[in-house]
Amino acid sequence: MDFSIPEITLQVGQSARDFAKARILPHVMEWDEAQTFPKDLFKEMGELGLMGVLVPEKYGGAGLSYTEYVTAIVEVAKVCGSIGLSMAAHNSLCTGHILAFGSEAQKQMYLPGLASGALLGAWGLTEPGTGSDAGNMGCTATKDGDDWVLNGTKCWITHGISGNVAVVIARTGEPRTRNNSTAFIVERATPGFSGGKKENKLGMRASETAEMIFENCRISDSQRMGAVGDGFSQSMKVLDGGRISIAALSLGIAKGAYEASLKYAQERHQFDKPIAQFQGISFKLADMATEIMAAELLTYQAADLKTRGKCVTKESAMAKYYSSEVAVRVSTDAVQIFGGYGYTKDFPVEKYYRDSKLCTIGEGTSEIQKIVISRDITKH
């Protein structure tokens, strides 16, 4: 087993690190406090290749592997979880769905713009009454001649207001029946498609989370992806990859909190010595470092399997579940190490603490990941 890091991965990581330091770090708290979604930033990220990391070069993307993708998200999330989250949702969900299941015409129409950052992507599965119970969704698509008419609301959607292109999964059959939903690509300018309420969140405040509302929204059948009824199965496959990106997001947040804590513990003196020399603090740092390494191995294993075209349902769920819980534990200990300072916005760890919790919820809660894992390991 080769654990060496390819040169291209190191280069992508350095590029993302430099960009995050120069263009994101100076604005982190400003964006967080005001809940500002810096949409123009993503055009700059597109120029670097960060908005189409996995998109083949023939569609204008960087044509890189999941290993480079994970590395880029980690570096961005170490500086700001919000920007990392938006990058992940754009790449893995909207762009990833079109890349995996779109027709050649759809790929040629949308992937170049998404990869360049000229278009921002959104992905709609969750609804107000159906979170984990996606098979019972209320948003419907009804066939009318050569068109489909969408009605309903999607919620908790990253870029629900600002996204230029949305992949929407709508019910085309009876509730709770097999193959009852279908995926569609909907452009923002389509009549009947609008953004709704923007959520006022605990963390990830610079990443826009909002409703998408469809009121007699008419789209051509050419906007349908795959066969009628394949929407849910497509979504589950897309989420396999998406969960790797949330694992990477979690890993970045954990690393950011750990590195800030280590630096502080070595600089902060009590009783005439650095607090890092006290066992209570040093053991916390040891636990942090160990859990981060374990999360990193799970995440990169899932990324490698995904790149090689293997089934990653179990491995991506494991990586997402473990890494997200590690992010919460590490950021909690980071606040403790900083003491009173950790509870203020003058130091970075309170933001890692707030941002980390979303990782255990988004793209399937920790409980859902346990269901996915347990089903896989007991099916034989």
Short mmCIF file of C-alpha atoms in Angstrom, two decimals, residues 36-294:
data_model
loop_
_atom_site.label_atom_id
_atom_site.label_comp_id
_atom_site.label_asym_id
_atom_site.label_seq_id
_atom_site.Cartn_x
_atom_site.Cartn_y
_atom_site.Cartn_z
CA THR A 36 -22.39 37.60 3.37
CA PHE A 37 -22.25 35.07 0.56
CA PRO A 38 -19.24 36.18 -1.55
CA LYS A 39 -20.51 34.96 -4.92
CA ASP A 40 -17.80 36.71 -6.95
CA LEU A 41 -15.14 34.78 -5.01
CA PHE A 42 -16.26 31.59 -6.70
CA LYS A 43 -15.50 33.02 -10.12
CA GLU A 44 -11.93 33.50 -8.93
CA MET A 45 -11.94 29.94 -7.63
CA GLY A 46 -13.15 28.82 -11.04
CA GLU A 47 -10.14 30.45 -12.67
CA LEU A 48 -7.94 28.31 -10.42
CA GLY A 49 -9.82 25.15 -11.36
CA LEU A 50 -11.43 24.74 -7.94
CA MET A 51 -15.01 24.80 -9.29
CA GLY A 52 -14.49 21.97 -11.76
CA VAL A 53 -11.87 19.85 -10.05
CA LEU A 54 -13.38 16.57 -11.23
CA VAL A 55 -14.70 17.78 -14.59
CA PRO A 56 -12.73 16.44 -17.58
CA GLU A 57 -10.63 18.93 -19.50
CA LYS A 58 -12.78 18.49 -22.63
CA TYR A 59 -15.61 20.22 -20.71
CA GLY A 60 -13.35 22.96 -19.36
CA GLY A 61 -12.56 21.36 -16.01
CA ALA A 62 -9.30 20.53 -14.25
CA GLY A 63 -9.71 16.81 -14.92
CA LEU A 64 -8.26 15.79 -11.56
CA SER A 65 -9.02 12.90 -9.21
CA TYR A 66 -10.93 12.71 -5.95
CA THR A 67 -7.59 12.77 -4.13
CA GLU A 68 -6.83 16.27 -5.43
CA TYR A 69 -10.44 17.29 -4.83
CA VAL A 70 -10.29 16.23 -1.18
CA THR A 71 -6.95 17.99 -0.74
CA ALA A 72 -8.33 21.26 -2.13
CA ILE A 73 -11.41 21.19 0.11
CA VAL A 74 -9.29 20.48 3.18
CA GLU A 75 -7.08 23.50 2.51
CA VAL A 76 -10.03 25.83 1.93
CA ALA A 77 -11.94 24.51 4.97
CA LYS A 78 -8.92 24.98 7.24
CA VAL A 79 -9.44 28.71 6.64
CA CYS A 80 -13.24 28.91 6.26
CA GLY A 81 -15.76 26.09 6.51
CA SER A 82 -18.40 28.15 4.72
CA ILE A 83 -16.38 28.53 1.55
CA GLY A 84 -15.37 24.89 1.74
CA LEU A 85 -19.02 23.87 2.05
CA SER A 86 -20.09 25.91 -0.98
CA MET A 87 -17.19 24.57 -3.02
CA ALA A 88 -18.13 21.01 -2.04
CA ALA A 89 -21.84 21.41 -2.83
CA HIS A 90 -21.10 22.97 -6.22
CA ASN A 91 -18.55 20.32 -7.25
CA SER A 92 -19.96 17.12 -5.78
CA LEU A 93 -23.69 17.63 -6.01
CA CYS A 94 -24.83 19.84 -8.90
CA THR A 95 -21.78 19.50 -11.15
CA GLY A 96 -21.18 15.92 -10.07
CA HIS A 97 -24.77 14.89 -10.86
CA ILE A 98 -24.63 16.34 -14.37
CA LEU A 99 -21.20 14.79 -14.94
CA ALA A 100 -22.42 11.36 -13.84
CA PHE A 101 -25.91 11.25 -15.33
CA GLY A 102 -26.32 14.08 -17.81
CA SER A 103 -26.57 13.49 -21.55
CA GLU A 104 -23.69 14.57 -23.76
CA ALA A 105 -25.70 17.64 -24.80
CA GLN A 106 -26.39 18.52 -21.17
CA LYS A 107 -22.73 18.11 -20.25
CA GLN A 108 -21.64 20.35 -23.10
CA MET A 109 -24.24 22.95 -22.18
CA TYR A 110 -23.62 23.22 -18.43
CA LEU A 111 -20.27 21.77 -17.39
CA PRO A 112 -18.00 24.44 -18.94
CA GLY A 113 -19.85 27.24 -17.15
CA LEU A 114 -19.97 25.35 -13.86
CA ALA A 115 -16.27 24.44 -14.07
CA SER A 116 -15.22 28.03 -14.79
CA GLY A 117 -17.31 29.49 -11.98
CA ALA A 118 -19.39 31.50 -14.45
CA LEU A 119 -22.32 29.38 -13.26
CA LEU A 120 -22.96 28.48 -9.63
CA GLY A 121 -24.65 25.17 -8.97
CA ALA A 122 -27.38 24.09 -6.55
CA TRP A 123 -28.82 20.64 -5.84
CA GLY A 124 -32.31 20.04 -4.49
CA LEU A 125 -33.39 16.86 -2.73
CA THR A 126 -34.39 17.86 0.82
CA GLU A 127 -37.86 19.25 1.59
CA PRO A 128 -39.49 20.79 4.68
CA GLY A 129 -41.32 17.57 5.55
CA THR A 130 -38.92 15.03 4.09
CA GLY A 131 -35.31 15.23 5.21
CA SER A 132 -33.98 11.69 5.52
CA ASP A 133 -37.36 10.44 4.25
CA ALA A 134 -36.62 11.55 0.69
CA GLY A 135 -38.77 8.83 -0.86
CA ASN A 136 -41.87 10.63 0.39
CA MET A 137 -41.06 14.00 -1.23
CA GLY A 138 -43.89 16.40 -2.04
CA CYS A 139 -42.25 18.37 -4.86
CA THR A 140 -43.77 16.95 -8.03
CA ALA A 141 -43.05 16.99 -11.74
CA THR A 142 -46.08 16.32 -13.95
CA LYS A 143 -45.74 15.49 -17.63
CA ASP A 144 -47.62 17.87 -19.94
CA GLY A 145 -46.98 17.12 -23.59
CA ASP A 146 -43.26 17.50 -24.23
CA ASP A 147 -42.80 19.47 -21.00
CA TRP A 148 -42.73 18.86 -17.27
CA VAL A 149 -44.39 21.15 -14.72
CA LEU A 150 -42.70 21.38 -11.32
CA ASN A 151 -44.52 22.35 -8.12
CA GLY A 152 -43.21 22.30 -4.57
CA THR A 153 -40.47 23.53 -2.27
CA LYS A 154 -36.94 22.35 -1.55
CA CYS A 155 -35.21 23.51 1.64
CA TRP A 156 -31.72 23.62 3.17
CA ILE A 157 -30.32 24.12 -0.32
CA THR A 158 -26.80 25.46 -0.68
CA HIS A 159 -27.06 28.35 -3.19
CA GLY A 160 -30.87 28.11 -3.18
CA ILE A 161 -31.11 31.81 -4.09
CA SER A 162 -27.84 32.50 -5.91
CA GLY A 163 -27.37 29.30 -7.89
CA ASN A 164 -27.64 29.79 -11.65
CA VAL A 165 -28.28 26.13 -12.36
CA ALA A 166 -30.07 23.65 -10.11
CA VAL A 167 -30.38 19.89 -10.27
CA VAL A 168 -33.80 19.13 -8.81
CA ILE A 169 -35.15 15.73 -7.83
CA ALA A 170 -38.95 15.74 -8.06
CA ARG A 171 -41.56 13.04 -7.54
CA THR A 172 -42.93 11.63 -10.79
CA GLY A 173 -44.70 8.61 -9.27
CA GLU A 174 -46.70 7.68 -6.19
CA PRO A 175 -45.25 8.40 -2.71
CA ARG A 176 -43.14 5.63 -1.16
CA THR A 177 -43.08 3.59 -4.35
CA ARG A 178 -39.92 2.35 -6.03
CA ASN A 179 -38.49 4.57 -8.75
CA ASN A 180 -40.91 7.40 -7.99
CA SER A 181 -38.66 10.42 -8.66
CA THR A 182 -36.76 11.96 -11.55
CA ALA A 183 -33.86 14.42 -11.82
CA PHE A 184 -34.12 17.65 -13.81
CA ILE A 185 -31.81 20.56 -14.62
CA VAL A 186 -33.54 23.89 -14.00
CA GLU A 187 -32.04 27.24 -14.95
CA ARG A 188 -32.56 30.19 -12.61
CA ALA A 189 -34.30 32.33 -15.23
CA THR A 190 -37.04 29.74 -15.77
CA PRO A 191 -40.48 31.26 -14.96
CA GLY A 192 -41.94 29.76 -11.80
CA PHE A 193 -38.54 29.07 -10.21
CA SER A 194 -37.58 31.36 -7.32
CA GLY A 195 -35.47 31.47 -4.21
CA GLY A 196 -37.24 31.50 -0.87
CA LYS A 197 -36.25 32.02 2.74
CA LYS A 198 -32.55 32.28 3.51
CA GLU A 199 -31.69 30.45 6.72
CA ASN A 200 -30.08 32.28 9.66
CA LYS A 201 -27.63 29.62 10.76
CA LEU A 202 -25.46 28.84 13.79
CA GLY A 203 -22.40 28.23 11.62
CA MET A 204 -21.38 28.10 7.96
CA ARG A 205 -22.94 31.56 7.82
CA ALA A 206 -21.10 32.73 4.68
CA SER A 207 -22.47 29.77 2.70
CA GLU A 208 -25.95 30.57 1.43
CA THR A 209 -28.62 28.09 2.55
CA ALA A 210 -32.13 28.78 1.29
CA GLU A 211 -35.37 27.42 -0.12
CA MET A 212 -36.02 26.80 -3.80
CA ILE A 213 -39.65 27.26 -4.77
CA PHE A 214 -41.36 25.91 -7.88
CA GLU A 215 -44.77 27.24 -8.88
CA ASN A 216 -46.01 25.82 -12.18
CA CYS A 217 -42.40 25.86 -13.35
CA ARG A 218 -42.43 24.51 -16.89
CA ILE A 219 -39.32 22.89 -18.34
CA SER A 220 -38.64 20.89 -21.48
CA ASP A 221 -38.19 17.14 -21.36
CA SER A 222 -34.67 17.87 -22.66
CA GLN A 223 -33.89 19.04 -19.10
CA ARG A 224 -34.58 15.59 -17.67
CA MET A 225 -31.52 13.57 -16.63
CA GLY A 226 -31.69 9.85 -17.24
CA ALA A 227 -34.84 7.77 -17.27
CA VAL A 228 -38.09 8.73 -15.58
CA GLY A 229 -38.02 7.21 -12.11
CA ASP A 230 -34.22 7.10 -11.76
CA GLY A 231 -33.93 10.28 -9.66
CA PHE A 232 -33.62 8.69 -6.24
CA SER A 233 -31.10 6.03 -7.27
CA GLN A 234 -29.06 8.70 -9.04
CA SER A 235 -29.15 10.85 -5.90
CA MET A 236 -27.88 8.04 -3.69
CA LYS A 237 -24.91 7.53 -6.01
CA VAL A 238 -24.23 11.27 -6.10
CA LEU A 239 -24.34 11.36 -2.29
CA ASP A 240 -21.71 8.61 -2.13
CA GLY A 241 -19.29 11.10 -3.66
CA GLY A 242 -20.78 14.06 -1.82
CA ARG A 243 -20.15 12.42 1.53
CA ILE A 244 -16.46 12.20 0.72
CA SER A 245 -16.47 15.96 0.21
CA ILE A 246 -18.16 16.48 3.61
CA ALA A 247 -15.54 14.21 5.16
CA ALA A 248 -12.90 16.47 3.57
CA LEU A 249 -14.73 19.56 4.81
CA SER A 250 -14.80 18.07 8.32
CA LEU A 251 -11.12 17.19 8.09
CA GLY A 252 -10.23 20.73 7.10
CA ILE A 253 -12.20 22.23 9.99
CA ALA A 254 -10.60 19.78 12.44
CA LYS A 255 -7.11 20.56 11.14
CA GLY A 256 -7.72 24.28 11.35
CA ALA A 257 -8.91 24.01 14.95
CA TYR A 258 -6.04 21.70 15.90
CA GLU A 259 -3.33 23.86 14.34
CA ALA A 260 -4.68 26.97 16.06
CA SER A 261 -4.79 25.09 19.38
CA LEU A 262 -1.27 23.72 19.07
CA LYS A 263 0.13 27.16 18.30
CA TYR A 264 -1.77 28.76 21.16
CA ALA A 265 -0.79 26.03 23.64
CA GLN A 266 2.88 26.54 22.81
CA GLU A 267 2.65 30.33 23.15
CA ARG A 268 0.33 30.69 26.12
CA HIS A 269 2.18 30.57 29.48
CA GLN A 270 0.79 29.73 32.88
CA PHE A 271 2.90 29.06 35.99
CA ASP A 272 5.99 30.07 34.00
CA LYS A 273 5.70 27.46 31.24
CA PRO A 274 3.70 26.88 28.04
CA ILE A 275 0.34 25.27 28.72
CA ALA A 276 1.25 22.60 26.14
CA GLN A 277 3.56 21.16 28.81
CA PHE A 278 0.65 20.48 31.14
CA GLN A 279 -0.63 16.93 30.82
CA GLY A 280 -4.28 18.01 30.66
CA ILE A 281 -3.56 20.06 27.55
CA SER A 282 -0.98 17.77 25.96
CA PHE A 283 -3.34 14.80 26.15
CA LYS A 284 -6.05 16.80 24.39
CA LEU A 285 -3.59 17.65 21.63
CA ALA A 286 -2.56 14.00 21.37
CA ASP A 287 -6.19 12.91 21.00
CA MET A 288 -6.81 15.60 18.40
CA ALA A 289 -3.79 14.63 16.30
CA THR A 290 -4.62 10.91 16.45
CA GLU A 291 -8.27 11.31 15.52
CA ILE A 292 -7.42 13.69 12.68
CA MET A 293 -4.97 11.16 11.24
CA ALA A 294 -7.57 8.39 11.44
#
